[in-house]
Coordinates of C-alpha atoms in Angstrom, one line a residue:
X115 CA 39.9 -65.6 -16.4
X116 CA 36.7 -63.9 -15.1
X117 CA 36.4 -63.2 -11.5
X118 CA 32.7 -64.8 -11.1
X119 CA 32.6 -64.0 -7.0
X120 CA 33.4 -60.7 -8.1
X121 CA 31.6 -59.9 -10.9
X122 CA 28.8 -61.4 -9.2
X123 CA 29.5 -58.9 -6.0
X124 CA 29.7 -56.2 -8.4
X125 CA 25.9 -57.2 -10.2
X126 CA 24.0 -57.6 -7.1
X127 CA 26.1 -54.5 -4.8
X128 CA 23.7 -52.1 -9.0
X129 CA 21.3 -53.5 -7.7
X130 CA 20.8 -52.5 -4.7
X131 CA 21.8 -49.1 -6.3
X132 CA 19.3 -48.9 -8.0
X133 CA 16.7 -49.6 -4.8
X134 CA 18.7 -47.5 -2.3
X135 CA 17.4 -44.7 -0.7
X136 CA 20.5 -43.5 1.0
X137 CA 24.4 -44.2 -0.2
X138 CA 25.0 -45.9 3.8
X139 CA 22.5 -48.6 2.8
X140 CA 25.4 -49.9 0.2
X141 CA 27.7 -50.5 3.0
X142 CA 27.3 -54.3 3.2
X143 CA 27.1 -55.3 -0.3
X144 CA 30.3 -52.4 -0.9
X145 CA 32.2 -53.6 2.0
X146 CA 32.0 -57.2 2.0
X147 CA 32.9 -58.2 -1.1
X148 CA 35.7 -56.2 -1.3
X149 CA 36.9 -57.4 2.5
X150 CA 36.9 -60.9 0.3
X151 CA 38.5 -58.9 -1.5
X152 CA 42.2 -62.0 -1.4
X153 CA 45.5 -59.0 0.6
X154 CA 42.2 -57.1 2.3
X155 CA 41.9 -57.1 5.9
X156 CA 40.5 -53.9 6.5
X157 CA 37.5 -51.6 4.8
X158 CA 37.6 -47.8 6.4
X159 CA 34.8 -45.3 4.8
X160 CA 34.5 -41.9 5.5
X161 CA 32.0 -38.4 4.5
X162 CA 33.4 -35.2 4.5
X163 CA 30.4 -32.2 3.9
X164 CA 32.7 -29.3 2.2
X165 CA 34.3 -27.5 5.0
X166 CA 36.1 -30.4 6.1
X167 CA 33.7 -32.0 8.5
X168 CA 34.3 -35.1 9.2
X169 CA 30.4 -36.3 8.9
X170 CA 30.4 -40.2 9.5
X171 CA 32.8 -42.5 9.9
X172 CA 32.6 -46.8 8.9
X173 CA 35.3 -49.5 9.4
X174 CA 34.9 -53.6 9.2
X175 CA 37.4 -56.3 9.7
X176 CA 38.0 -59.5 7.9
X177 CA 36.3 -61.6 10.1
X178 CA 33.7 -59.7 12.0
X179 CA 30.2 -59.2 10.9
X180 CA 29.6 -56.3 13.3
X181 CA 30.7 -51.8 11.8
X182 CA 32.3 -49.1 13.6
X183 CA 30.6 -46.7 13.5
X184 CA 30.9 -43.0 14.4
X185 CA 29.4 -40.5 13.4
X186 CA 30.1 -36.4 14.3
X187 CA 31.1 -33.3 12.8
X188 CA 34.3 -33.4 14.7
X189 CA 36.4 -30.2 11.4
X190 CA 39.8 -31.6 10.1
X191 CA 40.6 -28.5 8.0
X192 CA 43.8 -30.3 7.7
X193 CA 42.2 -33.1 5.4
X194 CA 41.3 -30.2 2.7
X195 CA 44.2 -31.0 2.0
X196 CA 42.2 -34.3 0.7
X197 CA 39.6 -33.3 -0.4
X198 CA 39.0 -34.6 -4.3
X199 CA 38.3 -32.3 -7.5
X200 CA 36.2 -33.9 -10.5
X201 CA 37.5 -37.6 -10.8
X202 CA 37.9 -40.3 -8.4
X203 CA 41.7 -40.0 -6.3
X204 CA 43.2 -43.5 -6.2
X205 CA 46.6 -43.2 -3.5
X206 CA 48.7 -45.7 -2.0
X207 CA 50.2 -45.1 1.7
X208 CA 51.8 -46.5 4.3
X209 CA 49.9 -46.8 7.3
X210 CA 52.2 -45.8 9.6
X211 CA 52.9 -42.1 7.7
X212 CA 49.0 -40.9 7.3
X213 CA 48.3 -38.0 10.1
X214 CA 45.6 -38.2 11.7
X215 CA 44.7 -34.2 11.3
X216 CA 44.4 -35.4 7.6
X217 CA 43.3 -39.1 8.1
X218 CA 41.3 -39.9 11.0
X219 CA 41.1 -43.3 9.8
X220 CA 44.5 -44.2 10.2
X221 CA 43.5 -45.7 14.2
X222 CA 41.9 -48.6 12.4
X223 CA 44.3 -48.7 9.6
X224 CA 47.6 -49.3 11.8
X225 CA 45.4 -51.5 13.7
X226 CA 45.3 -53.7 11.2
X227 CA 48.0 -56.4 10.0
X228 CA 49.6 -56.1 6.5
X229 CA 51.9 -53.7 5.2
X230 CA 49.8 -50.6 2.5
X231 CA 46.9 -48.8 2.3
X232 CA 44.4 -48.0 -0.7
X233 CA 42.3 -45.1 -0.4
X234 CA 39.6 -43.1 -3.0
X235 CA 38.2 -40.3 -2.3
X236 CA 35.8 -38.9 -4.6
X237 CA 33.0 -36.1 -4.9
X238 CA 30.1 -36.8 -4.1
X239 CA 28.6 -34.2 -5.2
X240 CA 29.4 -30.4 -5.0
X241 CA 28.5 -29.4 -1.1
X242 CA 31.0 -33.5 0.1
X243 CA 32.9 -36.1 -0.7
X244 CA 33.9 -39.1 0.7
X245 CA 36.8 -42.1 1.1
X246 CA 37.1 -45.1 0.5
X247 CA 40.6 -46.7 2.2
X248 CA 41.4 -50.5 2.7
X249 CA 44.2 -52.3 4.5
X250 CA 45.7 -54.5 2.5
X251 CA 49.0 -57.2 3.0
X252 CA 51.9 -57.5 0.8
X253 CA 49.8 -60.5 -1.2
X254 CA 47.5 -58.5 -2.2
X255 CA 47.5 -57.5 -6.5
X256 CA 47.0 -53.6 -6.0
X257 CA 46.1 -53.4 -9.5
X258 CA 42.9 -55.7 -8.6
X259 CA 42.4 -54.0 -5.0
X260 CA 42.0 -50.5 -6.9
X261 CA 40.1 -52.0 -10.0
X262 CA 37.5 -52.5 -8.0
X263 CA 37.8 -50.2 -5.3
X264 CA 37.4 -46.8 -8.5
X265 CA 34.2 -50.0 -9.7
X266 CA 32.9 -50.1 -6.4
X267 CA 33.4 -45.7 -6.2
X268 CA 31.0 -46.3 -9.7
X269 CA 28.4 -47.6 -7.9
X270 CA 28.2 -45.1 -4.5
X271 CA 28.9 -42.6 -7.5
X272 CA 25.9 -43.5 -9.2
X273 CA 23.9 -44.5 -6.1
X274 CA 23.9 -40.9 -4.9
X275 CA 24.1 -39.3 -8.3
X276 CA 20.4 -41.2 -8.7
X277 CA 19.0 -40.1 -5.3
X278 CA 20.1 -36.8 -5.8
X279 CA 17.7 -36.7 -9.2
X280 CA 14.7 -38.6 -7.8
X281 CA 15.0 -36.0 -4.5
X282 CA 15.0 -32.9 -7.6
X283 CA 11.9 -34.5 -9.1
X284 CA 10.3 -35.2 -6.2
X285 CA 11.0 -31.6 -5.2
X286 CA 9.6 -30.0 -8.4
X287 CA 6.6 -31.9 -8.6
X288 CA 6.0 -30.7 -5.0
X289 CA 6.5 -28.0 -5.7
X290 CA 4.5 -27.9 -8.6
X291 CA 1.5 -28.5 -6.5
X292 CA 2.1 -25.8 -4.3
X293 CA 3.1 -23.0 -7.3
X294 CA -0.7 -24.7 -8.4
X295 CA -2.3 -24.5 -5.2
X296 CA -0.6 -20.7 -4.8
X297 CA -2.9 -20.1 -8.0
X298 CA -5.9 -21.7 -6.8
X299 CA -5.6 -19.4 -3.9
X300 CA -3.9 -16.4 -5.0
X301 CA -6.5 -15.8 -7.9
X302 CA -9.6 -17.1 -5.8
X303 CA -10.1 -13.3 -4.8
X304 CA -10.6 -9.9 -6.9
X305 CA -10.6 -8.2 -2.8
X306 CA -7.0 -6.3 -2.7
X307 CA -6.3 -6.9 1.2
X308 CA -7.5 -11.0 1.3
X309 CA -5.1 -11.1 -1.5
X310 CA -1.9 -10.0 -0.2
X311 CA -2.9 -11.2 2.9
X312 CA -3.1 -15.0 0.7
X313 CA -0.4 -14.3 -0.5
X314 CA 2.2 -14.0 3.3
X315 CA 0.5 -17.0 4.4
X316 CA 0.1 -19.1 0.9
X317 CA 4.3 -19.7 1.0
X318 CA 4.3 -20.4 5.0
X319 CA 5.8 -22.5 6.1
X320 CA 5.7 -25.2 3.0
X321 CA 8.5 -22.7 1.6
X322 CA 10.3 -20.4 4.3
X323 CA 9.2 -19.8 7.8
X324 CA 8.3 -16.2 7.8
X325 CA 7.4 -14.2 4.9
X326 CA 6.7 -10.5 4.0
X327 CA 4.9 -8.9 1.8
X328 CA 5.4 -4.8 0.4
X329 CA 4.0 -3.1 -2.6
X330 CA 6.4 0.0 -5.1
X331 CA 4.5 3.2 -3.3
X332 CA 6.2 6.5 -5.2
X333 CA 7.3 7.4 -0.5
X334 CA 9.2 4.1 -0.5
X335 CA 7.6 0.8 0.2
X336 CA 4.7 0.0 1.5
X337 CA 4.6 -3.4 4.0
X338 CA 1.4 -4.9 4.0
X339 CA 1.2 -8.3 5.2
X340 CA 2.8 -10.6 7.3
X341 CA 3.0 -13.8 8.4
X342 CA 4.8 -15.9 10.2
X343 CA 4.9 -20.6 11.6
X344 CA 5.4 -18.5 15.5
X345 CA 3.1 -15.7 16.7
X346 CA 5.8 -14.2 19.0
X347 CA 8.6 -14.4 15.6
X348 CA 4.7 -12.4 13.7
X349 CA 4.4 -10.0 15.9
X350 CA 8.0 -9.3 15.9
X351 CA 8.2 -9.7 11.4
X352 CA 4.9 -7.4 11.5
X353 CA 7.3 -4.6 13.1
X354 CA 10.1 -5.4 10.9
X355 CA 7.9 -4.6 8.3
X356 CA 6.4 -1.7 8.9
X357 CA 9.5 0.6 10.2
X358 CA 12.3 -1.1 10.4
X359 CA 14.6 1.5 8.1
X360 CA 17.1 -0.9 7.9
X361 CA 14.6 -3.3 6.1
X362 CA 13.4 0.0 4.0
X363 CA 15.7 0.7 2.7
X364 CA 17.0 -3.0 2.1
X365 CA 13.0 -3.0 -0.6
X366 CA 14.2 -0.1 -2.1
X367 CA 17.3 -0.7 -3.8
X368 CA 15.8 -5.0 -4.2
X369 CA 12.9 -3.4 -5.5
X370 CA 14.6 -3.7 -9.1
X371 CA 16.4 -6.6 -9.0
X372 CA 15.2 -9.3 -12.1
X373 CA 16.3 -12.6 -10.0
X374 CA 15.7 -13.7 -6.0
X375 CA 19.1 -12.6 -3.4
X376 CA 19.6 -13.9 -0.4
X377 CA 21.6 -13.2 2.3
X378 CA 23.2 -14.5 5.5
X379 CA 25.4 -14.3 7.9
X380 CA 27.3 -11.0 7.2
X381 CA 24.7 -9.3 5.7
X382 CA 22.0 -9.3 7.8
X383 CA 24.6 -7.4 10.2
X384 CA 22.4 -4.7 11.4
X385 CA 18.5 -6.1 10.2
X386 CA 16.1 -6.8 12.2
X387 CA 16.9 -11.0 10.9
X388 CA 20.4 -10.6 12.6
X389 CA 20.8 -13.5 15.5
X390 CA 22.3 -11.9 17.9
X391 CA 23.2 -15.7 19.5
X392 CA 25.3 -16.4 15.7
X393 CA 29.1 -15.6 17.1
X394 CA 28.6 -17.9 20.3
X395 CA 26.7 -20.7 19.1
X396 CA 28.0 -24.0 18.4
X397 CA 28.8 -23.7 14.8
X398 CA 29.0 -28.0 15.1
X399 CA 25.4 -28.6 16.3
X400 CA 24.6 -26.3 13.5
X401 CA 25.5 -27.6 10.8
X402 CA 24.3 -31.2 12.4
X403 CA 20.9 -29.5 12.4
X404 CA 20.9 -30.1 16.3
X405 CA 17.8 -27.2 16.6
X406 CA 19.7 -23.7 15.8
X407 CA 20.0 -22.7 11.9
X408 CA 21.6 -19.2 10.8
X409 CA 18.9 -17.7 9.6
X410 CA 18.0 -16.5 5.5
X411 CA 16.3 -13.6 3.6
X412 CA 15.6 -13.9 0.3
X413 CA 13.5 -11.0 -1.5
X414 CA 11.8 -11.1 -4.8
X415 CA 10.5 -9.0 -6.9
X416 CA 6.8 -9.1 -7.7
X417 CA 6.5 -8.1 -11.3
X418 CA 4.1 -8.2 -13.9
X419 CA 2.5 -6.4 -17.2
X420 CA 6.1 -5.1 -17.4
X421 CA 6.1 -3.4 -14.0
X422 CA 7.6 -3.8 -10.9
X423 CA 4.3 -3.6 -7.5
X424 CA 6.7 -4.8 -5.1
X425 CA 8.6 -7.2 -3.2
X426 CA 8.0 -10.7 -1.3
X427 CA 10.3 -10.9 1.6
X428 CA 10.9 -15.3 3.1
X429 CA 12.5 -15.7 6.3
X430 CA 14.2 -19.5 6.5
X431 CA 15.2 -21.2 9.6
X432 CA 15.7 -24.9 8.3
X433 CA 18.3 -26.1 6.8
X434 CA 20.2 -24.9 4.0
X435 CA 19.2 -28.1 2.0
X436 CA 15.7 -27.1 2.7
X437 CA 15.9 -23.5 0.8
X438 CA 14.6 -23.4 -2.4
X439 CA 15.8 -22.5 -5.8
X440 CA 15.7 -19.6 -7.2
X441 CA 13.9 -20.3 -9.8
X442 CA 11.0 -21.5 -7.4
X443 CA 11.0 -18.4 -5.9
X444 CA 11.1 -16.3 -8.9
X445 CA 8.1 -18.4 -10.4
X446 CA 6.0 -17.9 -7.4
X447 CA 6.8 -14.0 -7.4
X448 CA 5.2 -14.1 -11.1
X449 CA 1.9 -15.9 -9.7
X450 CA 1.8 -13.8 -6.6
X451 CA 2.5 -10.0 -8.8
X452 CA -0.7 -11.6 -11.3
X453 CA -3.0 -12.3 -8.2
X454 CA -2.1 -8.4 -6.4
X455 CA -2.1 -6.6 -10.2
X456 CA -5.4 -8.9 -10.8
X457 CA -7.2 -7.7 -7.4
X458 CA -5.8 -4.0 -7.6
X459 CA -6.5 -3.6 -11.8
X460 CA -10.3 -4.9 -10.6
X461 CA -9.8 -2.5 -7.7
X462 CA -9.6 0.5 -9.4
X463 CA -12.1 -0.7 -12.0
X464 CA -14.6 -1.2 -9.7
X465 CA -14.1 2.6 -8.3
X466 CA -14.6 3.6 -11.7
X467 CA -17.7 2.0 -12.7
X468 CA -19.4 3.1 -9.1
X469 CA -18.0 6.7 -9.9
X470 CA -19.6 6.3 -13.6
X471 CA -23.0 4.7 -11.7
X472 CA -23.1 7.4 -9.4
X473 CA -22.7 10.2 -12.3
X474 CA -25.3 8.3 -14.4
X475 CA -27.6 8.4 -11.2
X476 CA -29.1 11.7 -9.3
X477 CA -26.9 13.0 -6.6
X478 CA -30.9 13.2 -4.9
X479 CA -34.3 13.3 -5.0
X480 CA -35.8 15.9 -4.2
X481 CA -37.3 16.9 -0.9
X482 CA -40.8 18.4 0.0
X483 CA -43.1 18.9 2.9
X484 CA -45.6 16.5 0.9
X485 CA -43.4 13.7 -0.3
X486 CA -40.6 10.8 1.0
X487 CA -39.2 9.5 -1.4
X488 CA -36.3 7.5 -2.0
X489 CA -34.1 5.4 -4.3
X490 CA -32.3 2.0 -4.7
X491 CA -29.6 0.7 -6.4
X492 CA -27.4 -2.5 -6.7
X493 CA -25.1 -3.7 -8.5
X494 CA -25.6 -7.4 -10.1
X495 CA -23.1 -7.9 -12.4
X496 CA -19.8 -9.2 -10.9
X497 CA -17.9 -8.4 -13.6
X498 CA -19.0 -4.3 -12.8
X499 CA -20.0 -3.7 -16.6
X500 CA -21.5 -0.1 -16.1
X501 CA -25.5 -0.5 -16.3
X502 CA -27.8 0.1 -17.7
X503 CA -30.3 1.1 -15.2
X504 CA -31.9 4.6 -14.7
X505 CA -34.5 6.5 -12.4
X506 CA -35.2 9.8 -11.4
X507 CA -37.7 12.4 -10.0
X508 CA -38.7 16.2 -11.2
X509 CA -40.1 19.0 -9.6
X510 CA -42.6 20.2 -12.2
X511 CA -43.7 23.8 -13.1
X512 CA -47.4 23.1 -12.6
X513 CA -46.5 21.8 -8.2
X514 CA -46.4 17.8 -9.4
X515 CA -43.2 15.7 -9.3
X516 CA -42.5 13.4 -11.7
X517 CA -40.7 10.3 -11.6
X518 CA -38.9 8.3 -14.3
X519 CA -37.6 4.4 -14.5
X520 CA -35.8 2.6 -17.0
X521 CA -33.6 0.5 -18.0
X522 CA -31.4 -0.2 -21.1
X523 CA -31.0 -3.4 -23.0
X524 CA -27.4 -4.5 -22.1
X525 CA -24.6 -2.9 -20.7
X526 CA -21.3 -1.9 -21.1
X527 CA -19.9 1.5 -22.2
X528 CA -22.7 2.2 -24.8
X529 CA -26.0 1.5 -22.3
X530 CA -24.0 3.6 -20.6
X531 CA -24.0 6.3 -23.2
X532 CA -27.6 5.4 -23.9
X533 CA -28.5 5.5 -20.0
X534 CA -26.8 9.3 -20.1
X535 CA -28.9 10.1 -22.7
X536 CA -32.3 8.9 -21.9
X537 CA -31.8 10.6 -18.3
X538 CA -31.3 13.3 -19.7
X539 CA -33.7 13.9 -22.6
X540 CA -36.1 12.7 -20.0
X541 CA -35.5 15.2 -17.0
X542 CA -35.0 18.4 -19.6
X543 CA -38.5 17.5 -20.8
X544 CA -40.2 16.8 -17.9
X545 CA -38.6 20.3 -15.9
X546 CA -40.3 22.4 -19.1
X547 CA -43.6 21.2 -18.4
X548 CA -43.6 18.0 -20.9
X549 CA -46.7 15.5 -20.4
X550 CA -45.3 12.2 -20.2
X551 CA -46.0 11.0 -23.4
X552 CA -45.0 13.0 -25.3
X553 CA -40.9 12.9 -23.3
X554 CA -41.7 9.3 -24.3
X555 CA -41.8 10.0 -28.0
X556 CA -38.8 12.6 -28.2
X557 CA -36.9 10.5 -26.5
X558 CA -38.3 7.4 -29.0
X559 CA -37.3 9.6 -32.3
X560 CA -33.8 10.8 -31.1
X561 CA -32.9 7.2 -30.4
X562 CA -34.0 6.3 -33.7
X563 CA -32.1 9.3 -35.2
X564 CA -28.7 8.2 -33.5
X565 CA -29.3 4.5 -34.6
X566 CA -28.4 3.0 -31.5
X567 CA -28.1 -0.8 -31.7
X568 CA -29.9 -1.6 -28.4
X569 CA -33.2 -0.9 -26.8
X570 CA -34.2 0.9 -23.5
X571 CA -37.7 0.1 -21.7
X572 CA -39.3 3.5 -19.2
X573 CA -42.2 4.4 -16.9
X574 CA -43.1 8.1 -16.2
X575 CA -45.3 8.0 -13.4
X576 CA -46.4 12.1 -12.8
X577 CA -48.2 12.6 -9.5
X578 CA -50.5 16.0 -9.1
X579 CA -51.7 16.8 -5.1
X580 CA -55.8 17.4 -5.6
X581 CA -57.7 19.8 -3.2
X582 CA -59.0 17.2 -1.8
X583 CA -56.0 15.7 -0.4
X584 CA -55.7 12.4 -3.4
X585 CA -53.1 12.6 -5.9
X586 CA -53.8 12.0 -9.6
X587 CA -51.8 9.8 -9.9
X588 CA -50.7 9.0 -14.6
X589 CA -48.8 7.1 -15.8
X590 CA -46.8 6.1 -18.8
X591 CA -45.1 3.1 -19.9
X592 CA -42.9 2.2 -22.7
X593 CA -42.3 -1.6 -21.9
X594 CA -41.1 -1.1 -18.5
X595 CA -42.4 -2.9 -15.8
X596 CA -46.4 -2.1 -14.5
X597 CA -45.9 -0.1 -11.1
X598 CA -47.5 -1.0 -7.8
X599 CA -49.7 1.4 -5.1
X600 CA -48.5 -0.5 -1.5
X601 CA -52.1 0.7 -0.1
X602 CA -52.8 2.4 2.8
X603 CA -54.4 -0.6 4.7
X604 CA -52.3 -3.0 3.3
X605 CA -52.9 -3.9 0.3
X606 CA -51.2 -4.2 -3.4
X607 CA -52.1 -3.4 -6.2
X608 CA -50.9 -3.3 -9.9
X609 CA -51.1 0.7 -12.0
X610 CA -51.9 -0.4 -15.4
X611 CA -49.8 0.0 -18.3
X612 CA -48.3 -0.4 -21.3
X613 CA -46.5 0.7 -24.8
X614 CA -43.9 -0.6 -26.9
X615 CA -39.8 0.1 -26.2
X616 CA -38.5 2.9 -26.5
X617 CA -35.6 2.6 -29.9
X618 CA -37.6 -0.1 -32.0
X619 CA -39.7 2.0 -34.4
X620 CA -40.0 5.5 -35.5
X621 CA -43.0 7.4 -34.9
X622 CA -44.7 5.8 -32.1
X623 CA -46.8 7.4 -29.6
X624 CA -47.4 6.8 -25.6
X625 CA -51.0 6.7 -23.1
X626 CA -51.3 7.9 -19.7
X627 CA -53.6 5.6 -17.6
X628 CA -54.9 7.5 -14.7
X629 CA -55.6 6.2 -10.7
X630 CA -55.7 8.3 -7.4
X631 CA -53.1 7.5 -4.5
X632 CA -54.6 8.0 -0.9
X633 CA -52.2 9.5 2.5
X634 CA -50.1 6.4 3.0
X635 CA -50.3 5.4 -0.2
X636 CA -46.9 4.3 -1.6
X637 CA -46.6 4.5 -5.6
X638 CA -43.0 1.4 -6.0
X639 CA -41.4 1.9 -9.3
X640 CA -38.4 -1.1 -10.3
X641 CA -36.3 -2.6 -12.7
X642 CA -36.8 -6.1 -13.7
X643 CA -33.5 -6.7 -12.0
X644 CA -36.0 -7.5 -9.3
X645 CA -38.4 -9.3 -10.5
X646 CA -36.3 -11.2 -12.9
X647 CA -34.3 -12.1 -9.2
X648 CA -34.5 -16.2 -9.2
X649 CA -34.2 -19.1 -6.5
X650 CA -32.8 -22.5 -7.1
X651 CA -36.5 -24.2 -7.8
X652 CA -36.6 -22.3 -10.3
X653 CA -39.4 -19.7 -8.9
X654 CA -39.3 -15.4 -9.3
X655 CA -39.3 -12.7 -7.3
X656 CA -42.1 -11.6 -8.9
X657 CA -43.7 -13.6 -7.5
X658 CA -43.9 -12.5 -3.3
X659 CA -43.1 -9.3 -4.4
X660 CA -46.6 -8.4 -3.7
X661 CA -46.9 -10.2 -0.6
X662 CA -43.4 -8.8 0.5
X663 CA -44.4 -5.6 0.1
X664 CA -47.6 -6.2 1.8
X665 CA -45.8 -6.7 4.8
X666 CA -43.5 -3.4 4.8
X667 CA -47.3 -1.2 5.1
X668 CA -46.7 2.0 7.7
X669 CA -42.7 1.4 6.5
X670 CA -40.6 4.6 5.3
X671 CA -39.4 4.8 1.5
X672 CA -36.2 4.7 2.6
X673 CA -37.4 1.4 3.8
X674 CA -39.1 0.2 1.7
X675 CA -36.5 0.8 -1.1
X676 CA -33.8 -1.3 1.1
X677 CA -35.8 -4.0 2.4
X678 CA -37.4 -5.3 -1.7
X679 CA -33.7 -4.4 -2.3
X680 CA -31.7 -6.4 0.2
X681 CA -34.9 -9.2 -0.5
X682 CA -34.1 -10.0 -3.8
X683 CA -30.6 -9.7 -3.4
X684 CA -30.9 -12.4 -1.1
X685 CA -33.9 -14.2 -2.4
X686 CA -32.4 -15.2 -6.0
X687 CA -29.0 -18.2 -6.6
X688 CA -29.3 -17.1 -10.4
X689 CA -30.0 -13.8 -12.4
X690 CA -27.5 -10.7 -12.6
X691 CA -29.5 -7.4 -13.4
X692 CA -29.0 -4.5 -11.5
X693 CA -31.7 -3.3 -8.8
X694 CA -33.4 -0.6 -9.5
X695 CA -36.2 0.7 -7.4
X696 CA -37.8 4.2 -6.4
X697 CA -40.3 4.5 -4.1
X698 CA -42.7 7.4 -3.5
X699 CA -45.0 7.7 -0.1
X700 CA -47.7 10.8 -0.2
X701 CA -47.5 12.6 3.0
X702 CA -50.1 15.5 2.3
X703 CA -51.4 14.9 5.4
X704 CA -53.5 17.5 8.0
X705 CA -51.8 18.3 10.6
X706 CA -53.5 16.0 13.2
X707 CA -52.7 13.3 11.2
X708 CA -50.6 10.5 12.0
X709 CA -48.5 7.7 10.2
X710 CA -49.7 3.9 10.5
X711 CA -46.9 2.5 12.8
X712 CA -44.9 0.0 11.0
X713 CA -45.0 -3.3 11.6
X714 CA -42.3 -5.2 11.3
X715 CA -43.6 -8.6 12.3
X716 CA -46.0 -8.6 8.9
X717 CA -42.2 -8.0 7.4
X718 CA -40.6 -10.9 9.0
X719 CA -43.9 -13.3 8.7
X720 CA -43.6 -12.6 4.5
X721 CA -39.4 -13.9 4.6
X722 CA -40.8 -16.6 5.7

């Protein structure tokens, strides 16, 4: 005959188990049906951790609605004989024979009327186990009692397993979200120092209470960043990261490890993480999570693209259940290592590009007592490919000075090669006294012979002092933006120029345009990165350039070059071209002549 009351109770128990967030929530649905079993007078449940520490005890008697609940951290080594293995274990015992050092339930079981005890011990997980014990009298059907007891235990174990699984899934989702956020945060910077600081900060306090980052160097690990949830401990952590020999030796050994290692207890003896109070701290309070937690340290290698860049060390002062697993730390370390490696590679590339760019430009401009010369070069490409802008100034045999500026189409290695060819070809020809038009024609012929796939623009301005104190300006252009002249009275004019691009057609000739410069006049040559800087509304810097230049009246060449480049960078919302400027101010004045004082109010007004 089917036991309808028990079947219904068991069905309700399974339903409750599917909704429960804690196993303790099942107590009412477990205890009441078991007490309703004929012959059962008392139910006692206990919860243990893997070190035979009693955590929880609950006792309920038949006819009572009020359970006795004991929350404790009582260490009972004798209970080791009861700890189950893989499968639940059912025992029948006599109350009088229960050992209090093994059975904390004995005080409740002996008080119950009846003659025997039926107990089922079962494992909840790797860290803990539990027992459900019944006091029964002689009228009980022990086989039926054992059946119901094991069925109830099956539900409890399934409930606990489901809670753990849901917890793991929730933690996995949180870990995935943290890893995604960590990647975004670390990848958002290509500055090495900033990336290293982000790596340390991203995991505290979400992953650990403290973090240290070291880079691998030939002479040993190099401390680069540290953070901790507590300011005072952060200072101690930084000091340990820089100077502690124990930590340095550990990181030197662990740098080549394939996976994360965890250290705690005696493994931390002699380290800056050893807890001087651990030997006397109350173990029960520590286990219960009452304030003090043993320190745990993990070390993960930062490995990217087949090489070890360094290590990331996490310091934990939290319950064991809140420690991350090795797979999560390995994934976090891999993402951190890639971000660091990208930043390091970017820095190396940036250094190489800037070094190459410097070699494509003159190391210094000629120094003369009659000319104030200055130049400015601003790299505009965030990817840091070598640009094609170039400039130079050449003293010629006849006492004149030739200024040249040009722009190769595109960026990268091929543009850099043409930049070097163009600048050095023009410089050599102009130094030998070749006129500007012939020099540009010969460069054009060289580009055609080399079958260059890119074209370039250039302008050469020859400045020849005259006996009357003026300067004869001869300008020869090959499709380049026309230079500007800032007159001593503050007016700005455009130098007439024209000519075909270099490297497009064979046998092209170039003509010069001539005009005069007077004392205090300034010639400004530039590439189209200056004029084509564009603000958000679509306006090009070219439209405001004359006014901005006029506002610099009376300034020296260096201030004019740097100010215009700075203003163009601040002006533009789009456009990534390099900006090159070459400025020449005629200073061949009589000894009693003075320069006009610069009026910085004009410059500020032009910026409005």
